[in-house]
Structure formats: C-alpha cells, structure tokens
Coordinates of C-alpha atoms in Angstrom, one line a residue:
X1 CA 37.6 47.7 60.0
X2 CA 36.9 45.2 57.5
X3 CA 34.4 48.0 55.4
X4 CA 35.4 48.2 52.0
X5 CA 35.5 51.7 51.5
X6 CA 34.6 54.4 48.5
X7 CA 36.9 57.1 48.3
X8 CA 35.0 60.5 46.7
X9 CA 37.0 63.6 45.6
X10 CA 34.8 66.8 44.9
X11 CA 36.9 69.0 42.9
X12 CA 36.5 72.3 41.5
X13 CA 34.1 73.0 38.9
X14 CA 34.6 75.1 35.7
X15 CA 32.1 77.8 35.1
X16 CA 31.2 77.4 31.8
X17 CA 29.9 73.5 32.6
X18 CA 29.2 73.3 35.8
X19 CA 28.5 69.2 35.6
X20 CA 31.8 69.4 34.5
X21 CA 34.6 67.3 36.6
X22 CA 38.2 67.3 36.3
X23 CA 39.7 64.4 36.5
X24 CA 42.1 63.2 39.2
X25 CA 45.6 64.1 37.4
X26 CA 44.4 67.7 36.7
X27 CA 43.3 69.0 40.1
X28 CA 45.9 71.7 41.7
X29 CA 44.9 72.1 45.5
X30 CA 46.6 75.4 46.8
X31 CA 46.0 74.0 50.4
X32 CA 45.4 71.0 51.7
X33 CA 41.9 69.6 51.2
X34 CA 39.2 69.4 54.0
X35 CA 38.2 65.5 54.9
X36 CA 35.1 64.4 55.7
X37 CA 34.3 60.8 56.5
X38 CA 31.0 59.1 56.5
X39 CA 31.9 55.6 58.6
X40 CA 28.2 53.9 57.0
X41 CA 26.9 55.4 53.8
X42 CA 23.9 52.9 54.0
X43 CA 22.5 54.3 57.4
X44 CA 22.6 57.7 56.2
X45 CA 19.0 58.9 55.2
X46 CA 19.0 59.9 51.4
X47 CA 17.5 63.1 51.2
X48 CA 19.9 64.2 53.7
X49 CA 23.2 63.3 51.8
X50 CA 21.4 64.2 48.2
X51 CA 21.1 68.3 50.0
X52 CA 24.7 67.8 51.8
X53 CA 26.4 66.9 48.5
X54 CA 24.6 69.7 46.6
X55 CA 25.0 72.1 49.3
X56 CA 28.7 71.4 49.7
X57 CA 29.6 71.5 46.0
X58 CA 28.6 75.3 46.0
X59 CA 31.1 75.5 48.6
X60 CA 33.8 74.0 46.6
X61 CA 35.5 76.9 45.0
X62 CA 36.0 78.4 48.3
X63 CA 38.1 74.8 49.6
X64 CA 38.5 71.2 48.4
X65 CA 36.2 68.6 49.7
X66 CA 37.0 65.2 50.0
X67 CA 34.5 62.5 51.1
X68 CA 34.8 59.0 52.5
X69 CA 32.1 56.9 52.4
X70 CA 32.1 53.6 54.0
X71 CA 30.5 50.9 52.4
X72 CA 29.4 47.7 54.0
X73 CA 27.6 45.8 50.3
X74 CA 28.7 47.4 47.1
X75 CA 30.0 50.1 45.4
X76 CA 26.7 49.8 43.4
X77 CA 24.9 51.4 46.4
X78 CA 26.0 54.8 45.3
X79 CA 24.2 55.3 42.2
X80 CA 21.3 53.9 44.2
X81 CA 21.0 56.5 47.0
X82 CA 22.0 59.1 44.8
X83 CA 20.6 60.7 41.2
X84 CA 22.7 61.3 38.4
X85 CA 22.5 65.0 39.1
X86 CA 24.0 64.7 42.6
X87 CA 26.6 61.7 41.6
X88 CA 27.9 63.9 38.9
X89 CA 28.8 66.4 41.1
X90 CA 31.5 63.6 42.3
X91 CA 34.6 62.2 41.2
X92 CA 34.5 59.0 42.3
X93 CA 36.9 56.8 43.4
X94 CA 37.3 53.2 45.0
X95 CA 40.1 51.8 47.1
X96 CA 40.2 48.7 49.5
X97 CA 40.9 49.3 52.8
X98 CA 43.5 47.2 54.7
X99 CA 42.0 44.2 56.9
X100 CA 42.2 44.3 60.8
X101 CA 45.0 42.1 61.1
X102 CA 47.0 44.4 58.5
X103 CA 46.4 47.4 60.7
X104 CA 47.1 45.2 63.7
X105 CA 50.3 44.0 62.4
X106 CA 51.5 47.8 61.1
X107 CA 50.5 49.0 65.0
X108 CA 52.5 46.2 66.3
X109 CA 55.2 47.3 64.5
X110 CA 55.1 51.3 65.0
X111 CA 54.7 51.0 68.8
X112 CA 56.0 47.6 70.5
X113 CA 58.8 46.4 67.8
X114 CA 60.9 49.4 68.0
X115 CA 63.8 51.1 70.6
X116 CA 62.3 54.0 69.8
X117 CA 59.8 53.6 72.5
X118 CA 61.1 52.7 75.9
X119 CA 57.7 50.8 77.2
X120 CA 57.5 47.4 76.4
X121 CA 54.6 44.7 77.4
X122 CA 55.4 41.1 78.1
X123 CA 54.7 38.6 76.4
X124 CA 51.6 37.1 78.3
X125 CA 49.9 40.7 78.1
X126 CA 50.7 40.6 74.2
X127 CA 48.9 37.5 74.6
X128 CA 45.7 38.8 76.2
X129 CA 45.5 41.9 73.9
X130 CA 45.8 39.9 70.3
X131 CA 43.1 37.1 71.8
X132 CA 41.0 39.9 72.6
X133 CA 41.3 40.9 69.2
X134 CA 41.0 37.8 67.6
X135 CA 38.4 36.2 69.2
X136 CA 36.4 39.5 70.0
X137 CA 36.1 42.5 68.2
X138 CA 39.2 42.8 65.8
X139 CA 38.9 46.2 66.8
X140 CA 42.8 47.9 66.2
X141 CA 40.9 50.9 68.2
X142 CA 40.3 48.6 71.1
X143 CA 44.2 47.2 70.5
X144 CA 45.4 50.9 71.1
X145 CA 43.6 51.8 74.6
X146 CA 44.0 48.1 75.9
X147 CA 47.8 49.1 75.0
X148 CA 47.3 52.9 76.3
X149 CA 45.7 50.8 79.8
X150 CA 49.0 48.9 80.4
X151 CA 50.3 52.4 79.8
X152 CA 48.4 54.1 82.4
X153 CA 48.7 50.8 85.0
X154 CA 52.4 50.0 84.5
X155 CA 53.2 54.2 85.1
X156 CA 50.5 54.2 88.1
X157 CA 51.3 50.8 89.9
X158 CA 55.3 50.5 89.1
X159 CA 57.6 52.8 91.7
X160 CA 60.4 52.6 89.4
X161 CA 58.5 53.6 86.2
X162 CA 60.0 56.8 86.7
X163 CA 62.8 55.2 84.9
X164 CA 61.1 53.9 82.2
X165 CA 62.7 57.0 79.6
X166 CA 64.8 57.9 76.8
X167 CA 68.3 56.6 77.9
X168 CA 70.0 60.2 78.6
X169 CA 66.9 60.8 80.7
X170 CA 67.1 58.1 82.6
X171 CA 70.9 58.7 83.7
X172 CA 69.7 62.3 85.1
X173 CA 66.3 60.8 87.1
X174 CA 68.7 57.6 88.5
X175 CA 70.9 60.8 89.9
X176 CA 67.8 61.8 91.9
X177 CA 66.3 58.4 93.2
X178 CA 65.8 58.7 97.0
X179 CA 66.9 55.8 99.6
X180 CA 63.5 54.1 99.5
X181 CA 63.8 53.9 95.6
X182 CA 66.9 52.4 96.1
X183 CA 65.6 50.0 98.2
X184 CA 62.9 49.5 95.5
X185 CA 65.9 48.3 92.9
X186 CA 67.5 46.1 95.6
X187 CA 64.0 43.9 95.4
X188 CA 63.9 43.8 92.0
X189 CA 64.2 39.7 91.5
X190 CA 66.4 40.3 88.1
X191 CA 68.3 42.5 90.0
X192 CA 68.8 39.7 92.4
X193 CA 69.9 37.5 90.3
X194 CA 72.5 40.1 89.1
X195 CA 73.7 40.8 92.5
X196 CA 74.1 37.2 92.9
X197 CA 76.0 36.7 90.0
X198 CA 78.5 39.8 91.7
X199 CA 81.9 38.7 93.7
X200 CA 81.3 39.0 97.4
X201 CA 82.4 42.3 97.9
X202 CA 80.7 44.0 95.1
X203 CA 77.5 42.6 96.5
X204 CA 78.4 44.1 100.2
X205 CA 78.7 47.4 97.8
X206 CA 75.2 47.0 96.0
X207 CA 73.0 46.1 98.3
X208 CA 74.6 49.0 101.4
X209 CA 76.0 51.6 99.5
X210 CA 73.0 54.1 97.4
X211 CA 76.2 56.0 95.2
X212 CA 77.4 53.0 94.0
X213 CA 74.3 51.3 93.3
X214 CA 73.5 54.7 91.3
X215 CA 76.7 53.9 88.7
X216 CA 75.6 50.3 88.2
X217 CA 71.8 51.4 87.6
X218 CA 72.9 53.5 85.1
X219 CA 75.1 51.3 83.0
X220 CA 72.7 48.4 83.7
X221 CA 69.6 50.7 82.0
X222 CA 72.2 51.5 78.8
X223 CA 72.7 47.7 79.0
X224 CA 68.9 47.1 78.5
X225 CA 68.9 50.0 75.5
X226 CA 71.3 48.5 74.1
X227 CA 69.9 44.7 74.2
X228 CA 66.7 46.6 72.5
X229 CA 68.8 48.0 69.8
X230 CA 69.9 44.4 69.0
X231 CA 66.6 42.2 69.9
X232 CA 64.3 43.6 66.9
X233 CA 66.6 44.0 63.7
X234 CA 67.7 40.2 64.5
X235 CA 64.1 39.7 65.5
X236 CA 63.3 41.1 61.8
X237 CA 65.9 39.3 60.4
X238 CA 64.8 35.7 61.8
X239 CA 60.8 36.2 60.5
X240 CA 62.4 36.8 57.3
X241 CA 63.8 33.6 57.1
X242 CA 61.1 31.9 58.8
X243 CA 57.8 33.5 57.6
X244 CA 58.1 31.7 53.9
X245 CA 58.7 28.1 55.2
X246 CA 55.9 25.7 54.7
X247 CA 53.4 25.4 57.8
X248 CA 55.1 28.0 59.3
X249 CA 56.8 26.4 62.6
X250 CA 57.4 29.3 64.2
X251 CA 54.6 31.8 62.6
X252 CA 53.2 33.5 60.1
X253 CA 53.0 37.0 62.1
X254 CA 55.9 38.8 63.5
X255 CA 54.3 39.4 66.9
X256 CA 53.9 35.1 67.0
X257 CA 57.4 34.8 66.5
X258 CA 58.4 38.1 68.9
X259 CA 56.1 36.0 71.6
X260 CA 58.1 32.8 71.3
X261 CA 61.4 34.9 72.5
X262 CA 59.8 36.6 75.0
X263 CA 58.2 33.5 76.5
X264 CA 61.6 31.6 76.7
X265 CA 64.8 31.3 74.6
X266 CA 63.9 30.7 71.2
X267 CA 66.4 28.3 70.2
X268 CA 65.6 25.5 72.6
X269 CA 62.1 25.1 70.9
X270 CA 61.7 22.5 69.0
X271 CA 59.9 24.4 66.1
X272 CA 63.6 26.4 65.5
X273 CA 65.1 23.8 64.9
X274 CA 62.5 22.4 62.7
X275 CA 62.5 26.0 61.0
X276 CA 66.8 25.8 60.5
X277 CA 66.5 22.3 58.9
X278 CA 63.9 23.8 56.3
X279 CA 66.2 26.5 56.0
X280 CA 68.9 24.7 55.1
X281 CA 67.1 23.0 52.2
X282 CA 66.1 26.6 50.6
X283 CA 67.1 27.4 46.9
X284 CA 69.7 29.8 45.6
X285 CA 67.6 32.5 44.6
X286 CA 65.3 32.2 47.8
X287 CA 68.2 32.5 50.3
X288 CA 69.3 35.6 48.0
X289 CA 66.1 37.5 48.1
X290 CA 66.0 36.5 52.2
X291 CA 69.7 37.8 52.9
X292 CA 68.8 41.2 51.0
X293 CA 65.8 41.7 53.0
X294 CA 68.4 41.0 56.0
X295 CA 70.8 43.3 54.7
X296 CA 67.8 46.1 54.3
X297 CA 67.0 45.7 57.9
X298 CA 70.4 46.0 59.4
X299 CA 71.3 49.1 56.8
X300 CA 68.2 50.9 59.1
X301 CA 70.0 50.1 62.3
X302 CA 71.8 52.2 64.6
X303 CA 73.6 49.5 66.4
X304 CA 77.6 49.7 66.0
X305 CA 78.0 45.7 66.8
X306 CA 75.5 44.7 64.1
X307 CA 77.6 47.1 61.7
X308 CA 80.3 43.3 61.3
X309 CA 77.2 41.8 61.2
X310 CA 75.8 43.3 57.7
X311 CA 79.3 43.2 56.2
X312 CA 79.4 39.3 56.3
X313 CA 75.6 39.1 55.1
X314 CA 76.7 41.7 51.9
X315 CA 79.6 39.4 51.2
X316 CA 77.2 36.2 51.4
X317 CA 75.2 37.8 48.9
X318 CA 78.0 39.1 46.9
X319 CA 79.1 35.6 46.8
X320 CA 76.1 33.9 46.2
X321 CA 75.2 35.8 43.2
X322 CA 78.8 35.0 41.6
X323 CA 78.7 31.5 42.2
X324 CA 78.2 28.9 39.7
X325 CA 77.7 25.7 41.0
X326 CA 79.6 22.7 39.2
X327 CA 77.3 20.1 37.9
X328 CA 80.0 17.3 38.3
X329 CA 77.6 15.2 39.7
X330 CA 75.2 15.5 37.2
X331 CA 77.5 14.8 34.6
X332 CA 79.0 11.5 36.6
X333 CA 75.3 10.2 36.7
X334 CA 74.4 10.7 32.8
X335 CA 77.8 9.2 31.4
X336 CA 76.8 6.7 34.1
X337 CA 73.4 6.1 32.9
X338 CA 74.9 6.6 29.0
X339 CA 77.6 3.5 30.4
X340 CA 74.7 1.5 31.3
X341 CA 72.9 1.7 28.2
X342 CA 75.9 0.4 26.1
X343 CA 76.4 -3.4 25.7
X344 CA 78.0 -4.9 28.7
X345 CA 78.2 -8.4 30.4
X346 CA 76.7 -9.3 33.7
X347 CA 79.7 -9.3 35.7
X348 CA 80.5 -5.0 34.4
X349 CA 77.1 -4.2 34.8
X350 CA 76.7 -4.8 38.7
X351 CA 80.3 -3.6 39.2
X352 CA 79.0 -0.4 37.5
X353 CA 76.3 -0.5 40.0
X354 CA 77.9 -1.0 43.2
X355 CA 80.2 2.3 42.0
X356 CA 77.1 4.3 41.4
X357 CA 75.5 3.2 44.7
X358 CA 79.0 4.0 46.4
X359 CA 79.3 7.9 45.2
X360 CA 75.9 8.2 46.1
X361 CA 75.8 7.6 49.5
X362 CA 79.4 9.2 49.7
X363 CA 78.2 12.1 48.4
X364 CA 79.9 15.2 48.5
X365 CA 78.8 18.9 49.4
X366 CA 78.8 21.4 46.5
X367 CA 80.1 24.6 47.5
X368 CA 76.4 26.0 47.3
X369 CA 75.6 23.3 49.7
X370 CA 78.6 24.4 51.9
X371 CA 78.1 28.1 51.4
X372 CA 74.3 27.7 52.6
X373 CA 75.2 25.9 56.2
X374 CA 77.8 28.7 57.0
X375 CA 75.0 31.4 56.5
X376 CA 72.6 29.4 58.7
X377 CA 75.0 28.7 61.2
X378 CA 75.6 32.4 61.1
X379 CA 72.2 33.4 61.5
X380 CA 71.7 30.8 64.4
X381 CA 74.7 32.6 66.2
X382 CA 73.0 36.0 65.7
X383 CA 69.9 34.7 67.3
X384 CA 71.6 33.0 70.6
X385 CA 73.5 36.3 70.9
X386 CA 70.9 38.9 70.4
X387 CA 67.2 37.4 71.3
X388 CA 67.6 36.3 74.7
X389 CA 64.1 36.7 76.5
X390 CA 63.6 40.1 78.3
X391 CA 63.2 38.1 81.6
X392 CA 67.0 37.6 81.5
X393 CA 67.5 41.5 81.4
X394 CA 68.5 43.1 84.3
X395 CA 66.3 45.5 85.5
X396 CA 63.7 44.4 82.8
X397 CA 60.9 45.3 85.5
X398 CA 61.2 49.2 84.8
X399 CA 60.5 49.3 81.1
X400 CA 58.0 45.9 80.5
X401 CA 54.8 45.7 81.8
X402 CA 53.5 41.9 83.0
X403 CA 50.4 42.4 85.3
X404 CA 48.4 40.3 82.8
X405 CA 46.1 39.6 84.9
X406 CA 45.2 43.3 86.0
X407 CA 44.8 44.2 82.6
X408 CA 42.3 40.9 82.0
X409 CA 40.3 41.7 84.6
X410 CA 39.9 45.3 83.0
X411 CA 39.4 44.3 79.3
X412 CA 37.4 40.9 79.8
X413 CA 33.9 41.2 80.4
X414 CA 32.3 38.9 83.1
X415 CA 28.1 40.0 82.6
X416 CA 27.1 36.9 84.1
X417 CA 29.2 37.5 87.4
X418 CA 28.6 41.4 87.2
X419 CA 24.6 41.1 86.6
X420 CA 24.8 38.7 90.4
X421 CA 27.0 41.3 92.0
X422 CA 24.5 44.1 91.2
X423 CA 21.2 41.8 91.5
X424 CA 22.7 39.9 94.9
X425 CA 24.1 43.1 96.2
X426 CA 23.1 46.4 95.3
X427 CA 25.0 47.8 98.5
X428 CA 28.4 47.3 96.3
X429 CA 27.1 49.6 93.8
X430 CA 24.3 51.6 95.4
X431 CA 25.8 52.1 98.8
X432 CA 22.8 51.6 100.5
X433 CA 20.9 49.2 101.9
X434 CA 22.2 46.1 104.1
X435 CA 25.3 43.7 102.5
X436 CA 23.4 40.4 103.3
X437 CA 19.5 40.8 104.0
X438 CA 16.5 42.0 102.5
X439 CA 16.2 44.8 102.6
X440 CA 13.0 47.2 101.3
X441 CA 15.2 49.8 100.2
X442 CA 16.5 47.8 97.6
X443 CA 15.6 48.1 94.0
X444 CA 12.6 46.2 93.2
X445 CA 14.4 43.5 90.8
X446 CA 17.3 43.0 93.3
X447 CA 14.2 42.1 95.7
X448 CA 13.0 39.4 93.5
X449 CA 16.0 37.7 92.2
X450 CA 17.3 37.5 95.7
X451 CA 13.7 35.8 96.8
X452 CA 14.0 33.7 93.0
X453 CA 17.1 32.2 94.1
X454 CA 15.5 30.6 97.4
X455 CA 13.1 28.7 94.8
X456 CA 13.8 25.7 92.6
X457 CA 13.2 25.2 89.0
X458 CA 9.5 26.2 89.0
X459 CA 8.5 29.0 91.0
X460 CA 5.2 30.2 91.9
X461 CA 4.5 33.6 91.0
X462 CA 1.4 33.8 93.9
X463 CA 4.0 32.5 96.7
X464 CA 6.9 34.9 94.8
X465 CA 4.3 38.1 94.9
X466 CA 3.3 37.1 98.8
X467 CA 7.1 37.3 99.2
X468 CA 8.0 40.1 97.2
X469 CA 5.1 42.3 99.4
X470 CA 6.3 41.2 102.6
X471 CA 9.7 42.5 102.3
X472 CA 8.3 45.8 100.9
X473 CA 5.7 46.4 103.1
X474 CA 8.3 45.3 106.2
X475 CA 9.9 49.2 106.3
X476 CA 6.7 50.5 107.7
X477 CA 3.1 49.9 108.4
X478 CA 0.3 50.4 105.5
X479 CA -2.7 52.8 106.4
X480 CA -6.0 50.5 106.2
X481 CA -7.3 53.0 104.1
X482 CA -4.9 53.3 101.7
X483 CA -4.2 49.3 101.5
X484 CA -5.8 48.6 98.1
X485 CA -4.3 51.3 96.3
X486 CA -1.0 50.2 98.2
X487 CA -1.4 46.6 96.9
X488 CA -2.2 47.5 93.5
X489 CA 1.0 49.4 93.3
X490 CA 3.1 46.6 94.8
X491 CA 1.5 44.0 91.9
X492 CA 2.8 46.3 89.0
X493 CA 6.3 46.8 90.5
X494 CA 6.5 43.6 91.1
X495 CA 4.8 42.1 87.2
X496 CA 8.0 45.1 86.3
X497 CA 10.3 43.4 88.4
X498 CA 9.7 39.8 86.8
X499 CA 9.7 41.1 83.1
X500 CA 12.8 42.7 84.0
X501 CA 14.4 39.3 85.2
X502 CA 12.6 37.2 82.1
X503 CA 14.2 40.2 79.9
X504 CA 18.1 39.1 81.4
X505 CA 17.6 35.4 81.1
X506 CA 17.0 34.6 84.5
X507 CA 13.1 33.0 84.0
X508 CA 10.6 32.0 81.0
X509 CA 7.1 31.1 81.0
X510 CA 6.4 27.5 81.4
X511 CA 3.5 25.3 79.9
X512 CA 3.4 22.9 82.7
X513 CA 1.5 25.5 85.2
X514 CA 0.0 28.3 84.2
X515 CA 0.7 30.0 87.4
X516 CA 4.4 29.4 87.5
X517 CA 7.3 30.4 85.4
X518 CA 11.0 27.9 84.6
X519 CA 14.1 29.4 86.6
X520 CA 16.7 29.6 84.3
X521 CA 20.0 30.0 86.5
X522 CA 22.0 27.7 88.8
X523 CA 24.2 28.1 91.3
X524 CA 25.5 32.1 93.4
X525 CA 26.5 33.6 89.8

C-alpha cells in the first residue's frame, strides 16, 4: 500500500518502425485494454520479464496491454532490469499511488458514512478495526474483511438481523416476524426505553399485543432511516468546519470525528466547544469557502427537512459575499491617534485617553461579527438536532453491530497464549491424548515443554532426556533386543524436540554449564 508505483502502457506498434511508440494522446483502443499487474517488479527474475515483455508486444496488435509495476526503490530500477531494446517496446509512465490512510479514509466513506448501506458498526468496533490498522499492518485489505467479519457475525449471531434491509424491505419482512421474534424486539433495551417513555396503555399494547407492535416496528425502522439520512450530511457538514482549525480539537479524520458522536453526544465535549469558539474567530473568506462546501453536501442530499436547511446556508453566503464591513472603527482610532499627535495640554490629552479606553472596551459588534455568531449558532442547532449518538435510536440493535470484543478476539493475534494452548494441550487441537497428563501419545515437543515447565531457570538436559524417555517408553514395554536401537531413536526425537523449543523462544544455551540450557518463559502462558 505505500508502493510507489510505475504505470506502463504497451501500445500498438506501426509497421514501418517497429521501435516506434505512440505517444499517450494518440492511442485509439477499440476495446478496453487488458491489465496486468506486477505487485514487486524487484522480485521478479530478469530474464523472465525481459522474454514476457517481448513476447507480449508481438501480441499487441491483437489487444492492448497495460502493465503495472510496483516499485518499492526507484523508478530508476526499470532501465536497470531491462535493455534498451525491451524498455523501448514501453511507453512508460509514472503515477503515485494514494497512501493507506487515503484509501482508508475513501473506504470509510463508500461503505460506513452513507444511508445507502443499512449496516452500521459501533463505534468501539470502528475503534478496533482503525487500531488494527494503525498500529499493525495499514492493510485497507485487512480493513475490508475485518469489516466483511462484523458482517458475517452481526448477520449470524443477531435474531433480528433479518431486519437489517433497505427500508421498503424491511416493512414486508416486519409483516412476517413470528411471536418469538416479537418477543426478541420486546428485549431489545432501546426498545425498553421506548416503551417506557409510552403512556400506560400503549405500553399494555406493546409489550401483549404482536399486530400492534408490528405498526410501531415499522415506523420506528423508517425513524432510524430517516435519523441516517440526517446524521452524515450534518456529520459532513461539522468536519468541514472543524477539520481546518488549528490542533484540530475534534480531528483531523472524518471517522475521528464520526467516533466522537457515536461514543456520546457531541456537544457536551469539551473539545466542541473549544472547536465553536475557534470558529467564531474565522475570517470572511474562510467561513465563505466552509459554507459552500456545506451547501455542496446538502445539494447531494435526499432529505426533505435539510431542504430549509440549505436555503438559510445559500442566503448566508449570498450575504456574506455582498457585505462590506464598515471600517468606522478604524477610522475613530486613526483621527484618534492623528488627535494625539497634535499639540495639546496635559489636562486634553488624558481626557482623550480615558475616551479611547472607553470605546474600546465598549466595543461594538460589526455586522460581520454579528452575521458570523448567527451562522455558528445555526450550525450548533443542526448538530444537537441531527447527530445524536446511535445508542439513543430505537431499535439501533438491528442495523449496528457492537460485539467488539468477538471481533477482537478474531482479528488480534495472541501467539504467546496460542503456542501454550497447543504445547500444554494438544488434546484441544489434536483430539487425542489425555487433557491433563503425560501422555506418550503426544507430540514429542508437547512432551518436553510440559516436562520444561516443572524445571526452573537452568534445566538439565541429562535429567530432561531421562524424563522425556520415561514418558515415551511408559505406553508399552521395550524388547531387550531392540533397546539400543530404541534409545538411539528416542535421543534424536528428543535433541528435535529441544531445537524445536530453542527455535520458539522458550530455551537458549547457557555458558554457565555446559550440560544445561537457560529457560526462557515464566509463568502457565
């Protein structure tokens, strides 16, 4: 992912010059051209890419050829691996691929910031997939199936995910739930809390009656369309107000700031209301360019109640462009200062002063000034109405997965704890064998780590081989005549055994006894 990478176009060739290449304006594909990609252009053996690139470019009047190469160094590497006679067969191109977080930010966007969609992940399991990706891999790839897993888990685990559709969908599956999925809804907390909020005998009604619990289900699911047709074009509209502003209080990504709501209610964080004061202070021209990006999101929205909503953010901007802002103040101050600088007494001179101090701290809002709190305010009242947290939905449970730590246990690898589970206890994976002895059926290394963990930090590999033959030999007894070969073969799987365990970290050769090796592990895992 962070690869810059060489884009190469074979085109073509004339028949007259074969070296000849046209140049990127001139080429005329009748169909679309056939890509191939080459993820590591360094690993590739250079003989083999010299004969592909001949070999395909006397294919090239049958259909275009376009090639990717990756490239990890420099562009320079291509004139390197391959002769003039092979490089002019390509028209060569470069372009800079996009970093992780780019990509990450564009998937965000396409899958979870969107009504199109009806799936939705909470805010804690956004959490675990963008550490993962942070602190891990920043793998997009691995983004999309950790995202694809909370798919598969939420569909698999949920009852009610049978409601988690398009919205006209949605009102023909509530018409088929059975009783017991009924009773499913009825323990839904945030549908609790909804019944609770119900007079008396409206709750009597919901929580006995299946038809009319059917006709609340379905207006409550348009409910929750409809509060995702609002959340992200004000969600959009709030980043672009606070992504600009210095330290960023409230983010620099969109999926920080989509987080923050999720978690709890935006606005009673401290760092909105350090964001609002900042936004308060912001020039003409910046709140300009910042309301037209507003006034771009809301044009692409299909929600009727935001429609009142883009009509006052056009006539801000209408406004603020015709405004000219009086400089009365300023010129108070310089015939002030040009007062000042003319011949007085004592006595005029600090009366002068005292009137300067006066207007100063009486000050008085210029109609910029007052036209920039009311579209602040504004925006502040958009985001109390529309970006309440999902929590607060009800019904929020069908459509928004939050089993972040099911999804942690799948995605985070624990080697440590799985290496002791498969050393300590083969019968979990193996099936065979006894759960808590000895046994001589084990593998050989699950053998000796369980006799390694009886010792202390030296360990005697004499006392460890006596050990490690007695439980192998304890299945059944050894022929007398066979004994030596038997014991030989017992010394090599055990010296296989031990260069196993030095090979995961578990022991090292020490310098203190020859016959002894350093145990490198403490504790069961």
């Amino acid at each position: 992912n962070l690869k810059k990478q060489t884009y190469i176009y074979m085109y073509k060739t004339d028949t007259e010059s074969p070296c000849k290449k046209r140049t990127f304006s001139s080429r005329h594909w009748e169909s679309p051209p056939v890509v191939i990609i080459f993820k590591d252009m360094e690993s590739f053996t250079t003989k083999v890419l010299q004969d592909f690139i001949i070999m395909s470019s006397h294919c090239i009047c049958e259909f275009p050829l376009v090639l990717i190469f990756g490239i990890a160094t420099s562009p320079m590497v291509i004139h390197k691996l391959l002769p003039h006679s092979v490089s002019s067969l390509l028209c060569i191109e470069l372009f800079q691929s996009l970093s992780s977080k780019e990509h990450l930010t564009k998937v965000i966007d396409k899958l979870l910031l969107t009504s199109q969609f009806p799936f939705k992940i909470s805010e804690k399991v956004l959490q675990v997939l963008t550490n993962i990706f942070l602190y891990h891999d920043f793998s997009v790839h691995n983004f999309v199936k950790g995202f694809q897993l909370s798919l598969l888990e939420h569909f698999y685990s949920h009852p009610l995910s049978v409601l988690c559709c398009e919205v006209q969908e949605s009102e023909k599956r509530v018409q088929l739930l059975s009783h017991n999925q009924f009773e499913n809804i009825r323990r839904l907390p945030s549908f609790r809390r909804f019944v609770e909020s119900q007079e008396v005998e409206k709750q009597a009604a919901l929580l006995t009656d299946d038809k009319c619990l059917k006709e609340t289900a379905q207006a409550l699911l348009k409910d929750l369309y409809r509060y995702h047709e609002h959340y992200f074009p004000i969600l959009r509209c709030l980043h672009a107000f606070t992504s600009s502003l210095p330290k960023y209080p409230l983010g620099k990504q969109i999926r920080e700031l989509h987080c923050a709501c999720l978690e709890r209610s935006v606005w009673e964080r401290e760092e909105y209301e350090s964001a609002m004061q900042l936004v308060r202070m912001l020039a003409k021209d910046e709140l300009v360019a910042i309301l037209e990006k507003c006034v771009g999101i809301l044009i692409c929205s299909s929600a009727e109640c935001l429609r009142k909503a883009l009509e006052k953010l056009e006539r801000y901007v209408h406004l603020l462009n015709n405004l000219e802002e009086a400089n009365g103040d300023q010129e108070k101050s310089i015939s002030s200062l040009e007062e000042l600088q003319k011949k007085t007494d004592l006595y005029h001179l600090q009366k002068t002063l005292l009137e300067m101090k006066e207007s100063r701290r009486v000050k008085k809002l210029t109609t910029f000034e007052m036209l920039r709190f009311e579209i602040v305010d504004f925006i502040d009242g958009l985001v109390r109405n529309y970006l309440a947290p999902a929590e607060m939905q009800t019904l929020h449970e069908v459509m928004y997965f939050s089993a972040a730590n099911t999804l942690r246990e799948h995605l985070n690898a624990t080697p440590r704890a799985a290496l002791h589970t498969a050393l300590n206890n083969p019968y979990f994976y193996l099936k065979v064998g006894n759960k808590k002895s000895i046994s001589g059926a084990a593998p050989d290394i699950c053998i000796a780590y369980k006799l390694h963990l009886e010792c202390g930090r030296l360990i005697n590999l004499v006392d460890w081989l006596e050990a490690f033959s007695t439980v192998v030999t304890a299945a059944g007894n050894t022929d007398s005549t066979v004994k030596n070969q038997t014991d030989d073969i017992i010394h090599a799987r055990f010296i296989r055994a031990v260069s196993e365990l030095e090979f995961l970290g578990f022991i090292k050769p020490t310098k203190q006894k020859t016959d002894h090796v350093a145990r490198l592990t403490w504790g069961s895992c």
